mmCIF file of C-alpha atoms in Angstrom:
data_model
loop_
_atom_site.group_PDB
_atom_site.id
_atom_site.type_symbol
_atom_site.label_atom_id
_atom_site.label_comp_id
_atom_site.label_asym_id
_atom_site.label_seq_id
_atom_site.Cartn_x
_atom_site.Cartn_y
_atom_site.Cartn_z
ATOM 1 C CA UNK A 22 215.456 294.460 113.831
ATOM 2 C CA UNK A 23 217.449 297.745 113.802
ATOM 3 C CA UNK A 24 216.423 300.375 111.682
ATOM 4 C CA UNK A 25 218.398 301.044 108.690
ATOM 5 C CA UNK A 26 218.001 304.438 108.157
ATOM 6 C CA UNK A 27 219.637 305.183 111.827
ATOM 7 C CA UNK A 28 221.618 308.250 111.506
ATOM 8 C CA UNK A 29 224.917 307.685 113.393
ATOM 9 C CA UNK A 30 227.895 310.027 113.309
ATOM 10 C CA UNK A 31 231.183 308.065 113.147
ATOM 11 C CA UNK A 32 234.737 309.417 114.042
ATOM 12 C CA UNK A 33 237.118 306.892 112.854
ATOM 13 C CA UNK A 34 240.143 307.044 115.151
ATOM 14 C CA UNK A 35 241.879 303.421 114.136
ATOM 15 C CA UNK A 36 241.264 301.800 110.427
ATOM 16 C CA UNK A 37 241.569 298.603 108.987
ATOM 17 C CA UNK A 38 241.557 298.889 105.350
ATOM 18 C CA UNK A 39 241.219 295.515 103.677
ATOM 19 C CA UNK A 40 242.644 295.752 100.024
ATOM 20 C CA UNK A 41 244.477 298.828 100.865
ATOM 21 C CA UNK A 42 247.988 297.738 98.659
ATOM 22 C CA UNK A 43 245.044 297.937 95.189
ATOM 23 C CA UNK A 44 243.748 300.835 92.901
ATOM 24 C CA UNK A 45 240.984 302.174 95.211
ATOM 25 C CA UNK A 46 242.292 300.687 98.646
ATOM 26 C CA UNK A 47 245.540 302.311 98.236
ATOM 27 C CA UNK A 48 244.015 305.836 97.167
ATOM 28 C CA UNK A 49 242.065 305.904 99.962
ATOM 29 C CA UNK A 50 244.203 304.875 102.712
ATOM 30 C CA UNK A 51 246.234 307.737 101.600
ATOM 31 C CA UNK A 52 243.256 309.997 101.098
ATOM 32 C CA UNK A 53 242.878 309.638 104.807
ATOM 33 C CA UNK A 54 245.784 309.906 105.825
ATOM 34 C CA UNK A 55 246.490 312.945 104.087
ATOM 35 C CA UNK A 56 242.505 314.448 105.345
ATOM 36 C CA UNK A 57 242.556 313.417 109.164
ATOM 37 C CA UNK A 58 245.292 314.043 111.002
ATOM 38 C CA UNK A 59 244.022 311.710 114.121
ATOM 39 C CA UNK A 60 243.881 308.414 112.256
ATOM 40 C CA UNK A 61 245.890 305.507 112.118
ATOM 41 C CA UNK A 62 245.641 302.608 109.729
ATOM 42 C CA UNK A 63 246.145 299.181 109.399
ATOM 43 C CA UNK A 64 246.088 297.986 105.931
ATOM 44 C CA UNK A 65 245.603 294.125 105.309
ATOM 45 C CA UNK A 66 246.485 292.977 101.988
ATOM 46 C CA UNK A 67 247.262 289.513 100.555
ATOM 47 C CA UNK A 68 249.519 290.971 97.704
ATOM 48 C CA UNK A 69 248.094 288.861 95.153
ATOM 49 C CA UNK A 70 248.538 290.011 91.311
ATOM 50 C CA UNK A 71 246.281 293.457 92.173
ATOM 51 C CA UNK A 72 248.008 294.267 95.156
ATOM 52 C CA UNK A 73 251.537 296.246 95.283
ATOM 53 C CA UNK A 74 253.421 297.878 97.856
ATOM 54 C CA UNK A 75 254.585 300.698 95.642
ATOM 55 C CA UNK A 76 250.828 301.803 95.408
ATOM 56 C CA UNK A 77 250.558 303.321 98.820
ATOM 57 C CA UNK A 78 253.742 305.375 98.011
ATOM 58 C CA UNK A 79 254.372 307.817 101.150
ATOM 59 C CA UNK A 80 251.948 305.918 103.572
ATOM 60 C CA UNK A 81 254.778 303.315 103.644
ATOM 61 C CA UNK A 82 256.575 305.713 105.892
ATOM 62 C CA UNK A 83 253.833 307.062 107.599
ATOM 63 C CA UNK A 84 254.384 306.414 111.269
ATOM 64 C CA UNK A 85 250.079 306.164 111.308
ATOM 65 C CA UNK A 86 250.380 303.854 109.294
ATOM 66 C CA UNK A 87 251.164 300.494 109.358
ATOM 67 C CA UNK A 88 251.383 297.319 106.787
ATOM 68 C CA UNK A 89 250.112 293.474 107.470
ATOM 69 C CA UNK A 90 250.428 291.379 104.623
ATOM 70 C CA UNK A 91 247.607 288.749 104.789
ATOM 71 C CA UNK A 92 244.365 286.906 103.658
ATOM 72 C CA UNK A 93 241.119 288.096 104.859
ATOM 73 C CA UNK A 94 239.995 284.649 104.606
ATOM 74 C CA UNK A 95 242.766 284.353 107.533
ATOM 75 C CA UNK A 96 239.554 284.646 110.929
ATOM 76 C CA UNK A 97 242.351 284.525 113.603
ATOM 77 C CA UNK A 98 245.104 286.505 111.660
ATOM 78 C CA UNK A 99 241.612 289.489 111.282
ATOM 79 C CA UNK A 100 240.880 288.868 115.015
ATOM 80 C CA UNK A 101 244.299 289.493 116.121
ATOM 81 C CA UNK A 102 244.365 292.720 113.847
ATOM 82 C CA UNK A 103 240.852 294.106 115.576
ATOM 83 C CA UNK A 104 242.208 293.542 119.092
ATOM 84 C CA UNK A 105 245.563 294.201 118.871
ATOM 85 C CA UNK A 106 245.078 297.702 117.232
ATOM 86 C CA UNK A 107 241.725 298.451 118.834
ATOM 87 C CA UNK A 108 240.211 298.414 115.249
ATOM 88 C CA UNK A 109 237.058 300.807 115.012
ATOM 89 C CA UNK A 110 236.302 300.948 112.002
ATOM 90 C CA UNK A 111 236.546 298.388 109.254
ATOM 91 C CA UNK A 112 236.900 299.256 105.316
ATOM 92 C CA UNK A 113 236.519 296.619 102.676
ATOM 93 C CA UNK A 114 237.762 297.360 99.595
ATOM 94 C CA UNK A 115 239.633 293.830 99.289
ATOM 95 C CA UNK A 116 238.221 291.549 96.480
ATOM 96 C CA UNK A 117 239.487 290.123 92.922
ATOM 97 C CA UNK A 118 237.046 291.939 90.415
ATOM 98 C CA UNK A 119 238.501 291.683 87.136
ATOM 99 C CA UNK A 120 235.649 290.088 85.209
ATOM 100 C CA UNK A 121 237.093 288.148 82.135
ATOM 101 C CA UNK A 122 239.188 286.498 85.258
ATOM 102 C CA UNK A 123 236.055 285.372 86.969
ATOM 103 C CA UNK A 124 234.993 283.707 83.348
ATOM 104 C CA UNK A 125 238.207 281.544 83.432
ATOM 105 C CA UNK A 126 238.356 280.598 86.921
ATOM 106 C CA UNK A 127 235.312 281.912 89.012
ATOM 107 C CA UNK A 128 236.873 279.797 92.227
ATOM 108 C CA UNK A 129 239.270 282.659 93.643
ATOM 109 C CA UNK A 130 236.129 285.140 93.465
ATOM 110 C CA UNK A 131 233.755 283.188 95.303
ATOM 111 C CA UNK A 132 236.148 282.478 97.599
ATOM 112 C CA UNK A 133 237.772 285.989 98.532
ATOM 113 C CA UNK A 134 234.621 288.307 97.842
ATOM 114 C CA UNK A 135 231.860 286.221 99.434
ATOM 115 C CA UNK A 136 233.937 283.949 102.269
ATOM 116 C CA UNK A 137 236.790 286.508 102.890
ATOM 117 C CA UNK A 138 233.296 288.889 103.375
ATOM 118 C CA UNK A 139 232.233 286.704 106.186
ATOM 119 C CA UNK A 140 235.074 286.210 107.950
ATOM 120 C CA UNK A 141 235.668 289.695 108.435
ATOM 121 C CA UNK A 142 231.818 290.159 109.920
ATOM 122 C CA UNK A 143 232.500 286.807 112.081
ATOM 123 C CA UNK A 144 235.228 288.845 113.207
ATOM 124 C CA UNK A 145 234.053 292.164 113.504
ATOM 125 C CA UNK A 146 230.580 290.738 115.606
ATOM 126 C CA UNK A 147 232.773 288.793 117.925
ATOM 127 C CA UNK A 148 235.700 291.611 118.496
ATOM 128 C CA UNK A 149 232.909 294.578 118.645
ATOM 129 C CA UNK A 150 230.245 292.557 120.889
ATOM 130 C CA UNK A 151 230.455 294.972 123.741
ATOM 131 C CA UNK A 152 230.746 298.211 121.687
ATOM 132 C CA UNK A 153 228.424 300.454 121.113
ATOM 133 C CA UNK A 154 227.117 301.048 117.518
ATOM 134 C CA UNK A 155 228.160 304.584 117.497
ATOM 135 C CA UNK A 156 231.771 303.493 118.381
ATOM 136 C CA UNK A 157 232.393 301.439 115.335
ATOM 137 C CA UNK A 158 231.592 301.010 111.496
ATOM 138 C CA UNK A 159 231.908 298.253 109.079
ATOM 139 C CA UNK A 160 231.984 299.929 105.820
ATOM 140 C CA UNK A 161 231.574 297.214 102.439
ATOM 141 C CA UNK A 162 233.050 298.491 98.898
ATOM 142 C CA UNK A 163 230.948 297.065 96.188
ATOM 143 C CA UNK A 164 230.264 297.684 92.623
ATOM 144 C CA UNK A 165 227.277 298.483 90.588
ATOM 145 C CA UNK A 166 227.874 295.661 88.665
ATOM 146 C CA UNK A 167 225.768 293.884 91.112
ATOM 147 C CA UNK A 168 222.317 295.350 89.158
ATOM 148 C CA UNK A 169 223.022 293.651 86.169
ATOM 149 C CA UNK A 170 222.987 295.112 82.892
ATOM 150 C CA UNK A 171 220.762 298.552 81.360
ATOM 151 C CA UNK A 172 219.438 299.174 77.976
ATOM 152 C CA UNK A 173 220.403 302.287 76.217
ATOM 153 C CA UNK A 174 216.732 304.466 77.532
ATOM 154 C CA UNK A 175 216.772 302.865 80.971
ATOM 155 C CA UNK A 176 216.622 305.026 83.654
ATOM 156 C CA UNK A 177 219.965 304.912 85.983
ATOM 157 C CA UNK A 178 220.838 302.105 88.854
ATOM 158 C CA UNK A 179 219.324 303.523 92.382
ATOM 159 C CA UNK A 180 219.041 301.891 95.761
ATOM 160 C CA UNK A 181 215.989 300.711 94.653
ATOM 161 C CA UNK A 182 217.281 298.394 91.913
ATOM 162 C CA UNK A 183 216.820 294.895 92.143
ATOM 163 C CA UNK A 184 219.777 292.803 91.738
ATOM 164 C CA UNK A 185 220.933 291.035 88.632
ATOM 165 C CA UNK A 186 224.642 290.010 88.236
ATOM 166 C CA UNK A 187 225.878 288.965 84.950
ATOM 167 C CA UNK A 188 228.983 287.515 85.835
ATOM 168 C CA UNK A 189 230.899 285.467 88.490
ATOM 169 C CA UNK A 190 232.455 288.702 89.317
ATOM 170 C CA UNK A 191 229.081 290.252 89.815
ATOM 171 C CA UNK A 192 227.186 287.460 91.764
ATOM 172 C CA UNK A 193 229.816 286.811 94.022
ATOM 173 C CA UNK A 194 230.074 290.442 95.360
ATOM 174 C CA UNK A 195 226.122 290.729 95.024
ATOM 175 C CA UNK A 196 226.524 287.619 97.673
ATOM 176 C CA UNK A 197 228.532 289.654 99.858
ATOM 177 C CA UNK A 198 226.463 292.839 99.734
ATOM 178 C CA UNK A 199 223.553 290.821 100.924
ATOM 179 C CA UNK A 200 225.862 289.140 103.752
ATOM 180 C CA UNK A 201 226.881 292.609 105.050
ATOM 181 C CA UNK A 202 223.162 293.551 105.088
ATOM 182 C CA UNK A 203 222.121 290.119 107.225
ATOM 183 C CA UNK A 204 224.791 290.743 109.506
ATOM 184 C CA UNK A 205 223.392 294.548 110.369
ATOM 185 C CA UNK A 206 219.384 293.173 110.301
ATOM 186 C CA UNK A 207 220.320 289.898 112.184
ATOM 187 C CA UNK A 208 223.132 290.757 114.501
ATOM 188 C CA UNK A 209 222.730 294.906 115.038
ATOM 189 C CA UNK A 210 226.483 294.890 113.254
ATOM 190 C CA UNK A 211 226.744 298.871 112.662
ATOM 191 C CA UNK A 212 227.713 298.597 108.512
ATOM 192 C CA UNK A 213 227.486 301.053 105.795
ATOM 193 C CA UNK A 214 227.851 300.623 102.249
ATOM 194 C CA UNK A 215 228.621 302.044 98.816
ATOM 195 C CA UNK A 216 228.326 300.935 95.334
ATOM 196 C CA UNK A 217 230.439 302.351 92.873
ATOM 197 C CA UNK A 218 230.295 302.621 89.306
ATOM 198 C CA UNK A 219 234.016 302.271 87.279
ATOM 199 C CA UNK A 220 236.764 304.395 88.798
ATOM 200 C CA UNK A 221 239.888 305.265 87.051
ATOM 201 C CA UNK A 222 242.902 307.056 88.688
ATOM 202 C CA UNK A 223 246.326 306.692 89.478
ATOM 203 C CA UNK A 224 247.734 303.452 90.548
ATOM 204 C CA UNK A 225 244.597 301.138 88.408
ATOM 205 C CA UNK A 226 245.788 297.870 87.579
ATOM 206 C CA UNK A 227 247.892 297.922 84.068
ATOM 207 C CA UNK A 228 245.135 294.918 82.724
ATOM 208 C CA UNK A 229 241.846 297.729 83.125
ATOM 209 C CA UNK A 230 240.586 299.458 80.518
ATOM 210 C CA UNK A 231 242.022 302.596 80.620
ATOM 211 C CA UNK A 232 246.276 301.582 81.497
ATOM 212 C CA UNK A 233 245.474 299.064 78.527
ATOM 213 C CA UNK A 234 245.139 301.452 76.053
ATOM 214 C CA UNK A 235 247.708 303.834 77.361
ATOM 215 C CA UNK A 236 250.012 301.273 77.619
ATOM 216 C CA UNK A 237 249.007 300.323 73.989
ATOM 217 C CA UNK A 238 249.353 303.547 72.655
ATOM 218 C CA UNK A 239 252.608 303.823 74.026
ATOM 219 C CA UNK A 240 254.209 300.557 72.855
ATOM 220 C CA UNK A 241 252.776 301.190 69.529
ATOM 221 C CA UNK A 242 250.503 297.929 70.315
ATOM 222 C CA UNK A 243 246.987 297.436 68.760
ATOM 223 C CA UNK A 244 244.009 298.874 71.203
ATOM 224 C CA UNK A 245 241.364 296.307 72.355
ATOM 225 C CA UNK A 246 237.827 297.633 72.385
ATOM 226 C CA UNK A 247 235.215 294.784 73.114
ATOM 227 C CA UNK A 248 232.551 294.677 70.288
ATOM 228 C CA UNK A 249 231.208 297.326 68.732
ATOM 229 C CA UNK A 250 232.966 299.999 71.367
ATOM 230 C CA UNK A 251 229.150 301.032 72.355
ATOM 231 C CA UNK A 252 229.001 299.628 75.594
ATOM 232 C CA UNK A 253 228.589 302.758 78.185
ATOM 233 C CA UNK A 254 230.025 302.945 81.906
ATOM 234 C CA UNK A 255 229.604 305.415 84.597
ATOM 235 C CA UNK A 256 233.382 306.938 85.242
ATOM 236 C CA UNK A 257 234.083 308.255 88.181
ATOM 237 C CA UNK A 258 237.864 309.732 89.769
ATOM 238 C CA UNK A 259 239.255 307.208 92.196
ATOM 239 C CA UNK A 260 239.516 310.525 94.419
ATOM 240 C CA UNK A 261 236.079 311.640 94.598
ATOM 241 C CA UNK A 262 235.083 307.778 95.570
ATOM 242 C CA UNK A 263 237.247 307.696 98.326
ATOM 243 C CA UNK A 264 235.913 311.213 99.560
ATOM 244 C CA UNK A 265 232.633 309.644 99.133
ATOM 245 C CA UNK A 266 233.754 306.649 101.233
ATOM 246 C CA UNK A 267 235.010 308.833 103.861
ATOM 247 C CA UNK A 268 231.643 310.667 104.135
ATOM 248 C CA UNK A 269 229.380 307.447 104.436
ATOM 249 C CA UNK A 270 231.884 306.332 107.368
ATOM 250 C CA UNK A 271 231.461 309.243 109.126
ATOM 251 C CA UNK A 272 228.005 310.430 108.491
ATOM 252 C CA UNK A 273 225.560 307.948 106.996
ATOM 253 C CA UNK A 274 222.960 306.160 108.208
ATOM 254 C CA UNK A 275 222.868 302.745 109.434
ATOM 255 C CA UNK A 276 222.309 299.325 107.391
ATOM 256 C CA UNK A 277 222.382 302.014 104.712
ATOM 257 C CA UNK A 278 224.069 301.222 101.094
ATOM 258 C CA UNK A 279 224.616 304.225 99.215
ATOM 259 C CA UNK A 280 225.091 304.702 95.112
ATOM 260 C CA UNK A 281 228.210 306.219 93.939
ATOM 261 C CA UNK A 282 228.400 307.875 90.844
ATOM 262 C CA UNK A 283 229.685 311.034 88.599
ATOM 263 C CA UNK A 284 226.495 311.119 85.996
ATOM 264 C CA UNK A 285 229.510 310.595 83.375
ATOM 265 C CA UNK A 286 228.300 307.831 80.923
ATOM 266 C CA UNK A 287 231.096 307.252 78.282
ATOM 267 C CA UNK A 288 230.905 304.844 75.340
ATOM 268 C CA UNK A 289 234.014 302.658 75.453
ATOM 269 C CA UNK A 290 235.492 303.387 72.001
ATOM 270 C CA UNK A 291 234.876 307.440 72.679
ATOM 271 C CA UNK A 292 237.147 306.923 75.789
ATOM 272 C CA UNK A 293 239.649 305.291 73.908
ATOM 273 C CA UNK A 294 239.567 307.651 71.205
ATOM 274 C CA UNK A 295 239.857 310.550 73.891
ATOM 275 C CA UNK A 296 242.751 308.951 75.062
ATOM 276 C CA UNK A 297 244.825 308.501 71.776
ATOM 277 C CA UNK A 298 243.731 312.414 71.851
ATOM 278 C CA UNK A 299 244.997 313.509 75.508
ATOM 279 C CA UNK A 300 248.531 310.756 75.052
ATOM 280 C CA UNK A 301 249.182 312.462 71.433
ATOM 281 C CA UNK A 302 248.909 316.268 72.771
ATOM 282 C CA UNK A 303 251.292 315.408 76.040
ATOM 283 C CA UNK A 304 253.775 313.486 73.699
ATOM 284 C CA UNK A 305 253.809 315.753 70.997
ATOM 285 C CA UNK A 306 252.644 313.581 68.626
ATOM 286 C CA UNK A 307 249.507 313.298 66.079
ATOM 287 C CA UNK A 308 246.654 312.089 66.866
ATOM 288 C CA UNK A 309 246.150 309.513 63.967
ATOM 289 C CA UNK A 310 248.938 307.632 65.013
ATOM 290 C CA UNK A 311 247.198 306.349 67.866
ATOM 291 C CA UNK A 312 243.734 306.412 66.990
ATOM 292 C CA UNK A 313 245.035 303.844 64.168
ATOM 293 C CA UNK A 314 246.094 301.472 66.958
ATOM 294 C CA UNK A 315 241.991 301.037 67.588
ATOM 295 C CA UNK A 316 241.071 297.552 67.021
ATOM 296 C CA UNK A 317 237.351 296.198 67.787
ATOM 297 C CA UNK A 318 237.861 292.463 69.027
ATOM 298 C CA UNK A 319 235.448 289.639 69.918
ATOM 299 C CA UNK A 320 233.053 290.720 73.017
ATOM 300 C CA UNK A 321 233.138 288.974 76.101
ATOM 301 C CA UNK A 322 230.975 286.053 77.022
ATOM 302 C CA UNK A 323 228.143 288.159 79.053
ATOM 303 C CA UNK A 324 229.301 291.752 78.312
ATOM 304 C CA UNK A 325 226.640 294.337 79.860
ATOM 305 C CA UNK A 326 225.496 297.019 77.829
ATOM 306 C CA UNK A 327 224.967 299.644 79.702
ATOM 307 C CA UNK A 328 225.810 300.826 83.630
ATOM 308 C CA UNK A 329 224.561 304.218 84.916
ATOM 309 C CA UNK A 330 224.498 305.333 88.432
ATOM 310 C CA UNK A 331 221.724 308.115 89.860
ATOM 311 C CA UNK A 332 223.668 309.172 93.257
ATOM 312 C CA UNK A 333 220.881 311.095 94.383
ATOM 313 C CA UNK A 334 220.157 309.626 97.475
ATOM 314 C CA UNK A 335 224.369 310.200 98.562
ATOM 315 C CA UNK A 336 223.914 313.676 97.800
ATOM 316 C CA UNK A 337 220.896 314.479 99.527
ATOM 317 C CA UNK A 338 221.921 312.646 102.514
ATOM 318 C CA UNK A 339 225.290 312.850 102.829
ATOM 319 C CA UNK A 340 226.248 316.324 100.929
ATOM 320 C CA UNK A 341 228.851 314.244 98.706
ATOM 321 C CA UNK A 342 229.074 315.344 94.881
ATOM 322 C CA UNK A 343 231.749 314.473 92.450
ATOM 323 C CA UNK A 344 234.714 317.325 91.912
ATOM 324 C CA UNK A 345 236.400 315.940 88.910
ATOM 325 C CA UNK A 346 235.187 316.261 85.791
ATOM 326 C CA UNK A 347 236.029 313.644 83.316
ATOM 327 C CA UNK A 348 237.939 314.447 80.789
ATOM 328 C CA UNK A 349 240.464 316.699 83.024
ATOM 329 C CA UNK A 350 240.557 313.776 85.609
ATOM 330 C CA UNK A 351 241.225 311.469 82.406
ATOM 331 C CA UNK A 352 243.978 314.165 81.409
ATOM 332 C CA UNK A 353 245.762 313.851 85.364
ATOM 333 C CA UNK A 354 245.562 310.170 85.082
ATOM 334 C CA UNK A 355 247.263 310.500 81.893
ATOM 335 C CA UNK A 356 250.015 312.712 82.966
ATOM 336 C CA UNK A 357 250.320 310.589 85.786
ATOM 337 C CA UNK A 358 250.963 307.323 84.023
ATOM 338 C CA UNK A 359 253.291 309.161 82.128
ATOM 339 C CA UNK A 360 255.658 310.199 85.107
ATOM 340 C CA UNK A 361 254.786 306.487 86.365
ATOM 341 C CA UNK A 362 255.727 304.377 83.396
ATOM 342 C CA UNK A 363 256.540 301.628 85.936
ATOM 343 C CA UNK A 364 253.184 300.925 86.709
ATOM 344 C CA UNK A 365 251.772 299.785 83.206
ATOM 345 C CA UNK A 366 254.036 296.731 83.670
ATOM 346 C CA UNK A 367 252.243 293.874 85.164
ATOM 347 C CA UNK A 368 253.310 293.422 88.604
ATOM 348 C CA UNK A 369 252.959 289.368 88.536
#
């Protein structure tokens, strides 16, 4: 069994980025683009109703950079990819993970996040079989949604956690964490890992939390906030996850999953009232007008109380820490949606 706290350093040279027309996939494909000069990447993306072109904006027309549109699900379509551009390294950000969609129809979740998942190991162990581990890296993008839900005292989600998923959402990428981890004890597959608590950035799907109630505010539309508004998440800046991702690739250790996390807790209904706040002050307007759009509505069916992250063990090992605080990262997200009107719309 190989040991999973192998230190290996990694120089990605040529990327596939699965997911990389999303929220996250997009920001980092151009993160890395824009950080290492000496990469090239493929992104893969099936341009269902979370993927869009117009997310990865100048990576388009990158010459690095090149576009497949495509299902990960797809074994010989992935296997032609890995060959064909000599594929070292391996990021999977693609997956549906809105959860009130996995409480209608669970099917496409399963399906994408736990088979798409094992295709692209299948893939990767066949494609890689004579390569060394330190000359390739499958990393897996997961969620800390995967630990289930904490009460308000609990102490914060670590590596240690045992796993607890709430949802359909949640199991179904829990499933896929633990496939990536079989495939590195059983087959010696070189993989890396990070769970992440919620991002928010530019380019987030309009139907997330946070374009919602811009996009509310805007059209003069009521707010949704789920129950009582008290429900707390971890926020973190889209950017300083995909610097963390970048820093796992290239420097953490083997069969390793590492937590990422900005020790930001934020009630739900205080982040809506911030942003009434921030949208009235960049518009001109009062406050009141949009904090009176607040509405609370009828919780979810399985709505966790609580998520907090303790990233210790990526900061000790890997020297990543969060630069964004949250309220000015809320405040460039903002401004950004703002110059990007476009991009509240749903796309399909």
């Amino acid at each position: 069994m190989p040991d999973e706290l192998t230190p290996a350093r990694h120089a990605p040279r040529s990327l596939l980025v699965t997911g990389g027309a999303g929220f996250i996939g997009s920001n980092f494909v151009r993160h890395m683009l824009a950080s290492d000069p000496s990469v090239r990447i493929v992104t893969l993306d099936a341009l269902t109703y979370a993927g869009r072109l117009e997310n990865l904006g100048s990576a388009m027309a990158d010459p690095r950079h090149s576009f497949h549109r495509g299902d990960v699900c797809d074994a010989a379509s992935v296997r032609e990819l890995l060959r064909g551009h000599s594929i070292d390294t391996i990021v999977h950000f693609a997956a549906e993970s809105h959860v009130d969609r996995s409480i209608v129809g669970p099917a496409p979740f399963v399906t994408t996040n736990l088979l798409g998942t094992f295709t692209l190991l299948e893939a990767a162990r066949d494609v890689w079989a004579d390569r060394p581990q330190t000359g390739a890296r499958f990393h897996h993008v997961s969620t800390d949604e995967v630990f289930g839900s904490l009460g308000e005292h609990d102490a914060a989600f670590s590596e240690a956690t045992p796993y607890a998923p709430s949802s359909p959402y949640s199991a179904s990428k829990a499933g896929s964490d633990h496939l990536v981890r079989a495939y590195h004890h059983t087959y010696g597959l070189p993989v890396t890992g990070t769970n992440c608590s919620n991002n928010y950035g530019p380019c987030q799907h309009p139907e997330k939390f946070i374009p919602t109630v811009i996009r509310s505010c805007l059209a003069g539309r009521r707010i949704p906030v789920y129950g009582t508004g008290m429900n707390v998440r971890d926020w973190l800046y889209v950017e300083d996850h995909c610097r963390a991702v970048e820093q796992v690739i290239r420097s953490g250790a083997l069969g390793q999953i590492y937590l990422v996390g900005a020790r930001n807790e934020q009630r739900n209904l205080d982040i809506a009232r911030l942003l009434c706040r921030l949208l009235a002050e960049a518009l001109g307007q009062t406050a009141e007008r949009y904090l009176e759009l607040i509405e609370l509505v009828m919780d979810r069916p399985g709505h966790d109380f609580r998520y907090a992250i303790d990233p210790s063990r990526i900061e000790r090992e890997v020297g990543w820490r969060p630069r964004e605080g949250f309220e000015t990262g809320l405040r460039k997200t903002v401004e950004w949606y703002l110059a990007n009107r476009a991009f509240l719309e749903t796309p399909h």
